[in-house]
Coordinates of C-alpha atoms and ligand atoms in Angstrom, one line a residue:
M1 CA -0.1 0.1 -0.1
Y2 CA 1.3 3.4 -0.7
K3 CA 2.3 5.7 2.0
P4 CA 3.4 9.1 1.8
T5 CA 6.4 10.3 3.6
L6 CA 6.2 12.5 6.4
V7 CA 9.1 14.4 8.6
A8 CA 8.1 14.8 12.3
A9 CA 10.4 17.6 13.7
R10 CA 10.0 16.2 17.0
H11 CA 8.3 13.2 19.0
F12 CA 4.6 13.0 19.7
P13 CA 2.1 11.0 22.5
P14 CA 2.0 7.3 21.7
A15 CA -1.2 7.4 19.8
V16 CA -0.1 9.9 17.4
E17 CA 2.9 7.9 16.7
K18 CA 1.0 4.8 16.1
R19 CA -0.9 6.6 13.5
I20 CA 2.0 7.9 12.1
A21 CA 3.5 4.3 11.9
R22 CA 0.1 2.8 10.2
D23 CA -0.3 5.7 7.7
F24 CA 3.1 7.3 6.8
H25 CA 6.6 6.5 5.8
A26 CA 8.1 8.5 8.6
T27 CA 11.2 10.4 9.7
F28 CA 11.4 11.8 13.5
N29 CA 13.8 14.2 15.0
D30 CA 16.0 11.7 17.4
L31 CA 18.4 14.8 18.2
G32 CA 17.0 15.2 21.3
R33 CA 16.8 19.4 20.4
P34 CA 15.1 20.9 17.5
F35 CA 16.5 20.6 14.1
T36 CA 18.2 23.4 12.8
Q37 CA 16.6 25.0 9.7
A38 CA 19.2 22.9 7.5
E39 CA 18.6 20.2 8.9
L40 CA 15.0 20.1 8.8
L41 CA 15.4 21.4 4.9
A42 CA 17.7 18.3 4.3
A43 CA 15.1 15.9 6.0
A44 CA 12.4 17.3 4.1
Q45 CA 14.1 16.2 0.7
G46 CA 11.5 13.8 -1.1
A47 CA 8.9 14.7 1.6
D48 CA 5.4 15.0 1.2
A49 CA 4.3 16.4 4.4
L50 CA 6.2 18.1 7.5
F51 CA 4.5 18.0 11.0
V52 CA 6.9 20.9 12.7
S53 CA 6.6 23.0 16.2
P54 CA 7.2 26.5 17.4
T55 CA 11.0 25.7 17.9
D56 CA 11.1 25.4 14.0
K57 CA 11.6 28.6 12.3
L58 CA 9.8 28.7 9.1
D59 CA 10.7 31.9 7.5
A60 CA 11.0 33.4 3.8
Y61 CA 14.5 31.8 3.0
F62 CA 13.1 28.4 4.3
F63 CA 10.2 28.6 1.9
A64 CA 12.3 29.5 -1.0
N65 CA 14.4 26.8 -0.3
L66 CA 11.6 24.0 0.7
P67 CA 11.8 20.9 -1.8
E68 CA 8.9 20.9 -4.3
S69 CA 7.8 17.4 -3.1
V70 CA 6.3 19.1 0.3
K71 CA 3.0 19.6 0.0
V72 CA 1.5 20.5 3.2
I73 CA 3.0 21.6 6.9
A74 CA 1.2 21.1 10.0
S75 CA 2.4 23.0 13.2
F76 CA 1.9 21.0 16.3
S77 CA 0.5 24.4 18.0
V78 CA -2.0 27.0 17.9
G79 CA 0.5 29.9 17.8
Y80 CA 2.1 30.3 14.2
D81 CA 4.3 33.2 14.9
H82 CA 7.3 30.9 14.0
I83 CA 5.8 30.7 10.4
D84 CA 6.0 33.2 7.5
I85 CA 2.7 32.6 6.2
G86 CA 2.7 35.1 3.5
A87 CA 5.7 33.1 2.2
A88 CA 4.3 29.9 2.4
T89 CA 1.1 31.1 0.5
A90 CA 3.5 32.7 -2.2
Q91 CA 5.1 29.2 -2.3
G92 CA 1.6 27.4 -2.7
V93 CA 2.5 25.5 0.9
P94 CA -0.6 24.8 2.7
V95 CA 0.0 25.3 6.6
A96 CA -2.3 24.1 9.5
N97 CA -2.1 24.9 13.2
T98 CA -3.9 22.9 15.9
P99 CA -6.4 25.7 17.6
D100 CA -9.1 25.1 20.1
V101 CA -8.0 21.4 21.3
L102 CA -5.7 23.2 23.9
N103 CA -7.9 25.6 25.2
D104 CA -8.8 24.1 28.6
A105 CA -5.0 22.6 29.3
T106 CA -3.4 26.2 28.4
A107 CA -6.0 27.8 30.9
D108 CA -5.5 25.6 33.5
I109 CA -1.7 26.3 33.5
A110 CA -2.6 30.2 33.3
M111 CA -4.7 29.6 36.3
L112 CA -1.8 27.4 38.1
L113 CA 0.6 30.5 37.4
L114 CA -1.9 32.8 38.7
L115 CA -2.2 30.5 41.9
G116 CA 1.5 30.2 42.0
A117 CA 2.4 33.7 41.8
S118 CA -0.2 34.5 44.0
R119 CA 0.2 32.3 46.9
R120 CA 4.2 32.6 46.6
A121 CA 4.4 28.7 45.9
S122 CA 8.0 28.7 44.6
E123 CA 9.1 29.9 48.0
G124 CA 7.0 27.8 49.9
Q125 CA 7.9 24.6 47.9
A126 CA 11.9 25.8 48.2
R127 CA 11.1 25.8 52.0
V128 CA 9.8 22.5 52.2
R129 CA 12.5 21.2 49.9
S130 CA 15.3 22.8 52.1
G131 CA 13.7 21.7 55.2
R132 CA 13.5 25.7 56.2
W133 CA 9.9 25.5 57.3
A134 CA 8.0 28.9 57.8
S135 CA 8.9 29.7 61.6
E136 CA 6.7 32.8 62.1
K137 CA 3.5 30.8 60.3
S138 CA 1.4 33.8 61.0
R139 CA 3.3 36.2 58.9
E140 CA 5.2 34.5 56.4
L141 CA 4.6 33.7 53.1
L142 CA 1.8 35.5 52.8
G143 CA 0.3 35.9 49.3
W144 CA -2.6 37.9 47.8
D145 CA -6.3 36.7 47.6
L146 CA -7.9 36.7 44.2
D147 CA -11.2 36.9 45.1
G148 CA -12.8 40.4 44.3
K149 CA -9.4 41.4 42.2
R150 CA -9.7 42.6 38.9
L151 CA -8.2 40.3 36.0
G152 CA -7.0 42.1 33.1
I153 CA -6.8 39.9 29.9
L154 CA -4.9 41.0 27.0
G155 CA -6.8 39.1 24.2
L156 CA -10.0 37.3 24.8
G157 CA -10.1 34.8 22.4
R158 CA -10.4 31.0 23.0
I159 CA -8.0 30.8 25.8
G160 CA -8.3 33.9 27.2
R161 CA -12.1 33.1 27.3
A162 CA -11.4 29.8 29.2
V163 CA -9.1 31.9 31.3
A164 CA -12.0 34.0 32.3
H165 CA -14.5 31.2 33.1
R166 CA -11.7 29.9 35.6
A167 CA -11.0 33.1 37.3
R168 CA -14.5 33.9 37.6
A169 CA -15.1 30.8 39.6
F170 CA -12.3 32.4 41.8
G171 CA -14.4 35.4 42.4
M172 CA -12.5 38.0 40.0
E173 CA -13.8 40.5 37.9
I174 CA -12.8 40.1 34.4
H175 CA -11.4 43.2 32.0
Y176 CA -10.3 42.7 28.7
S177 CA -8.8 44.5 25.6
N178 CA -9.0 43.1 22.1
H179 CA -9.3 44.8 18.4
R180 CA -12.6 44.8 18.6
Q181 CA -15.1 44.3 21.5
L182 CA -16.8 40.9 21.8
P183 CA -20.6 40.5 21.7
P184 CA -22.2 40.0 24.9
E185 CA -22.6 35.9 24.6
L186 CA -18.7 36.1 24.5
E187 CA -17.9 38.9 27.0
E188 CA -20.1 37.2 29.8
G189 CA -19.9 40.6 31.5
A190 CA -16.1 41.2 31.0
V191 CA -15.5 45.0 30.7
F192 CA -14.0 45.9 27.4
H193 CA -11.3 48.5 27.3
Q194 CA -10.6 49.7 23.6
N195 CA -6.9 50.7 24.9
A196 CA -4.7 48.0 26.1
D197 CA -2.9 51.0 28.3
D198 CA -6.3 51.6 30.1
L199 CA -6.7 47.8 30.5
L200 CA -3.3 47.8 32.3
G201 CA -4.6 50.5 34.8
V202 CA -7.3 48.0 36.2
S203 CA -5.3 44.8 36.2
D204 CA -4.3 43.8 39.7
V205 CA -3.7 40.4 37.6
F206 CA -2.6 40.8 34.2
S207 CA -2.5 38.1 32.0
L208 CA -1.3 37.8 28.5
H209 CA -3.2 35.9 25.7
T210 CA -2.5 37.7 22.6
P211 CA -0.5 36.1 19.6
S212 CA 3.0 37.3 19.1
T213 CA 2.9 39.6 16.2
P214 CA 5.0 43.0 15.4
E215 CA 2.5 44.9 16.9
T216 CA 2.3 43.2 20.1
R217 CA 6.0 42.0 20.7
Q218 CA 7.6 43.8 23.7
F219 CA 4.1 44.8 24.8
L220 CA 5.0 44.7 28.2
C221 CA 7.9 47.2 28.6
R222 CA 8.7 49.3 31.4
Q223 CA 6.5 52.3 30.7
R224 CA 3.4 50.0 30.6
I225 CA 4.6 48.2 33.9
E226 CA 4.4 51.5 35.5
L227 CA 0.7 51.9 34.3
L228 CA -0.3 48.6 36.4
P229 CA -1.7 48.8 40.1
P230 CA 0.9 48.8 43.0
E231 CA 1.8 45.3 43.6
A232 CA 0.0 43.7 40.5
I233 CA 1.0 40.1 39.5
V234 CA 1.8 39.3 35.9
V235 CA 1.0 35.8 34.1
N236 CA 2.1 35.1 30.8
T237 CA 1.2 31.6 29.1
A238 CA 1.5 32.8 25.2
R239 CA 4.7 34.0 24.0
G240 CA 8.0 35.2 25.9
N241 CA 8.5 38.1 23.4
L242 CA 5.4 40.1 24.8
I243 CA 7.4 40.9 27.9
V244 CA 10.6 43.0 27.7
D245 CA 12.4 40.7 30.5
A246 CA 14.9 43.0 31.6
D247 CA 11.9 45.4 32.7
L248 CA 9.5 43.1 34.4
I249 CA 12.8 41.6 36.3
D250 CA 13.6 45.2 37.4
A251 CA 9.8 45.6 38.5
L252 CA 9.9 42.2 40.5
K253 CA 13.3 43.3 42.2
A254 CA 11.8 46.5 43.2
G255 CA 8.5 45.0 44.7
R256 CA 6.7 47.2 41.8
I257 CA 5.3 44.2 40.7
A258 CA 4.3 41.8 43.1
A259 CA 4.9 38.3 41.5
A260 CA 5.0 36.7 38.3
G261 CA 4.0 33.4 36.8
L262 CA 5.6 32.6 33.3
D263 CA 5.2 29.7 31.2
V264 CA 7.1 31.2 27.9
F265 CA 10.2 33.1 27.6
D266 CA 11.8 35.3 25.1
G267 CA 14.5 33.2 23.3
E268 CA 13.4 29.7 25.2
P269 CA 14.3 27.1 26.0
D270 CA 16.7 29.6 27.4
V271 CA 15.6 31.8 30.3
N272 CA 16.7 35.5 31.2
P273 CA 18.9 34.4 34.3
G274 CA 17.8 37.3 36.2
Y275 CA 14.6 35.3 37.0
L276 CA 16.2 32.4 38.3
D277 CA 17.1 33.8 41.5
L278 CA 14.0 35.9 42.1
P279 CA 11.5 34.4 44.9
N280 CA 8.7 36.0 43.4
V281 CA 8.3 34.3 40.3
F282 CA 6.8 31.0 39.4
L283 CA 8.6 29.5 36.3
L284 CA 7.6 26.5 33.9
P285 CA 9.2 25.3 30.9
H286 CA 6.6 26.1 28.4
M287 CA 3.8 23.2 29.6
G288 CA 0.5 25.0 28.8
S289 CA -0.7 22.0 26.5
A290 CA 1.4 19.5 28.1
T291 CA -1.4 16.8 29.2
I292 CA -1.7 13.6 27.5
E293 CA -5.2 14.3 26.0
T294 CA -4.4 17.6 24.6
R295 CA -1.1 16.7 23.1
T296 CA -2.6 13.7 21.6
A297 CA -5.5 15.9 20.2
M298 CA -2.9 18.2 18.9
G299 CA -1.3 15.8 17.1
M300 CA -4.3 13.9 15.6
L301 CA -5.7 17.4 14.4
G302 CA -2.1 18.0 12.8
L303 CA -2.4 14.6 11.1
D304 CA -6.3 15.2 10.0
N305 CA -4.9 18.2 8.4
I306 CA -1.9 16.5 6.7
D307 CA -4.3 13.5 5.7
A308 CA -7.1 16.2 4.0
V309 CA -4.6 18.1 2.2
L310 CA -2.9 14.9 0.8
S311 CA -6.0 13.6 -0.4
K312 CA -7.4 16.9 -1.5
V313 CA -10.4 17.1 0.6
P314 CA -10.9 20.2 2.6
A315 CA -8.4 20.6 5.8
P316 CA -10.1 21.1 9.2
T317 CA -7.6 24.0 10.5
L318 CA -5.5 25.4 7.5
L319 CA -4.4 29.0 7.9
Q320 CA -4.4 30.1 4.5
V321 CA -8.0 30.7 3.2
Ligands
8YV401 C1 3.6 24.5 21.7 C2 2.3 26.3 22.0 O1 3.0 24.0 20.6 O2 0.2 25.9 21.0 C3 1.1 26.7 20.8 O3 1.3 27.6 20.4 O4 3.4 27.1 22.1 C4 2.3 25.1 22.8 O5 1.4 24.2 22.8 C5 3.7 23.1 22.4 O6 4.5 23.2 23.7 C6 4.6 22.0 21.2 O7 5.7 22.5 21.3

């Protein structure tokens, strides 16, 4: 039986790899690190499809040099800031992402960061692990309540709304900023701020859920941090480059920002070393979608797109229309 050739730029959960083994001649990246662009291009020779992830940079040079055999690319991500969609379109290569299936898992991690930061979980963990139990229990490791606080969401899209649902259950008041105000059934009472800077002014907790674009990159800089209420908390599950790390680190050191919960980092897997010694940051290694159910669903959705394009039928989540 004819099987198309697939290059998987990383490994996937077992059910996804089983389907790949059944349906494709597959090459996996077994290097234990992302492919370099040259390695990915070399692996793509003769391949029908590529399954990549945000650590693979697919820029104009990549598409100009992509072998003609490649008929479709799927990314194991909802975000596609690592892919030059214009160049892909110019080259006639359909590209798919994996939206929706990771909304809940990512929103759960946003809540974990929010709670981890507001309840000083890193410091608490460090105390237990090092045998330094809080001695003055009535006044040590005191965090901040969420009930009654205002949560400012930059980007009330699918993930942002899943965070809002959860935060309402914690008694938080939801504020947001988007390009356009959402209809009432999607706002569910959230307060719209046309101007993102106005949103900052009311955000006791500020959570980023916007894609990384030339307009949003470096959004949270020193000047905007100054707009946040005193002792605000910052949460980021979107993309690291939405934050100017040096400015946030200064604000965390100075106590201008009470705490931060971060799952994504500019230049990850490298992390600005300034974060590492700070007690008031709760740090995770980009785990937003990392559950077995969600990563399996992402893998299956990517393969559904690849199958559809190769079979010349409409694909579920192509980025180009
Ligand atoms: C990663 C993500 O894709 O979906 C996204 O945009 O950033 C994540 O889900 C995932 O960590 C695999 O690299």
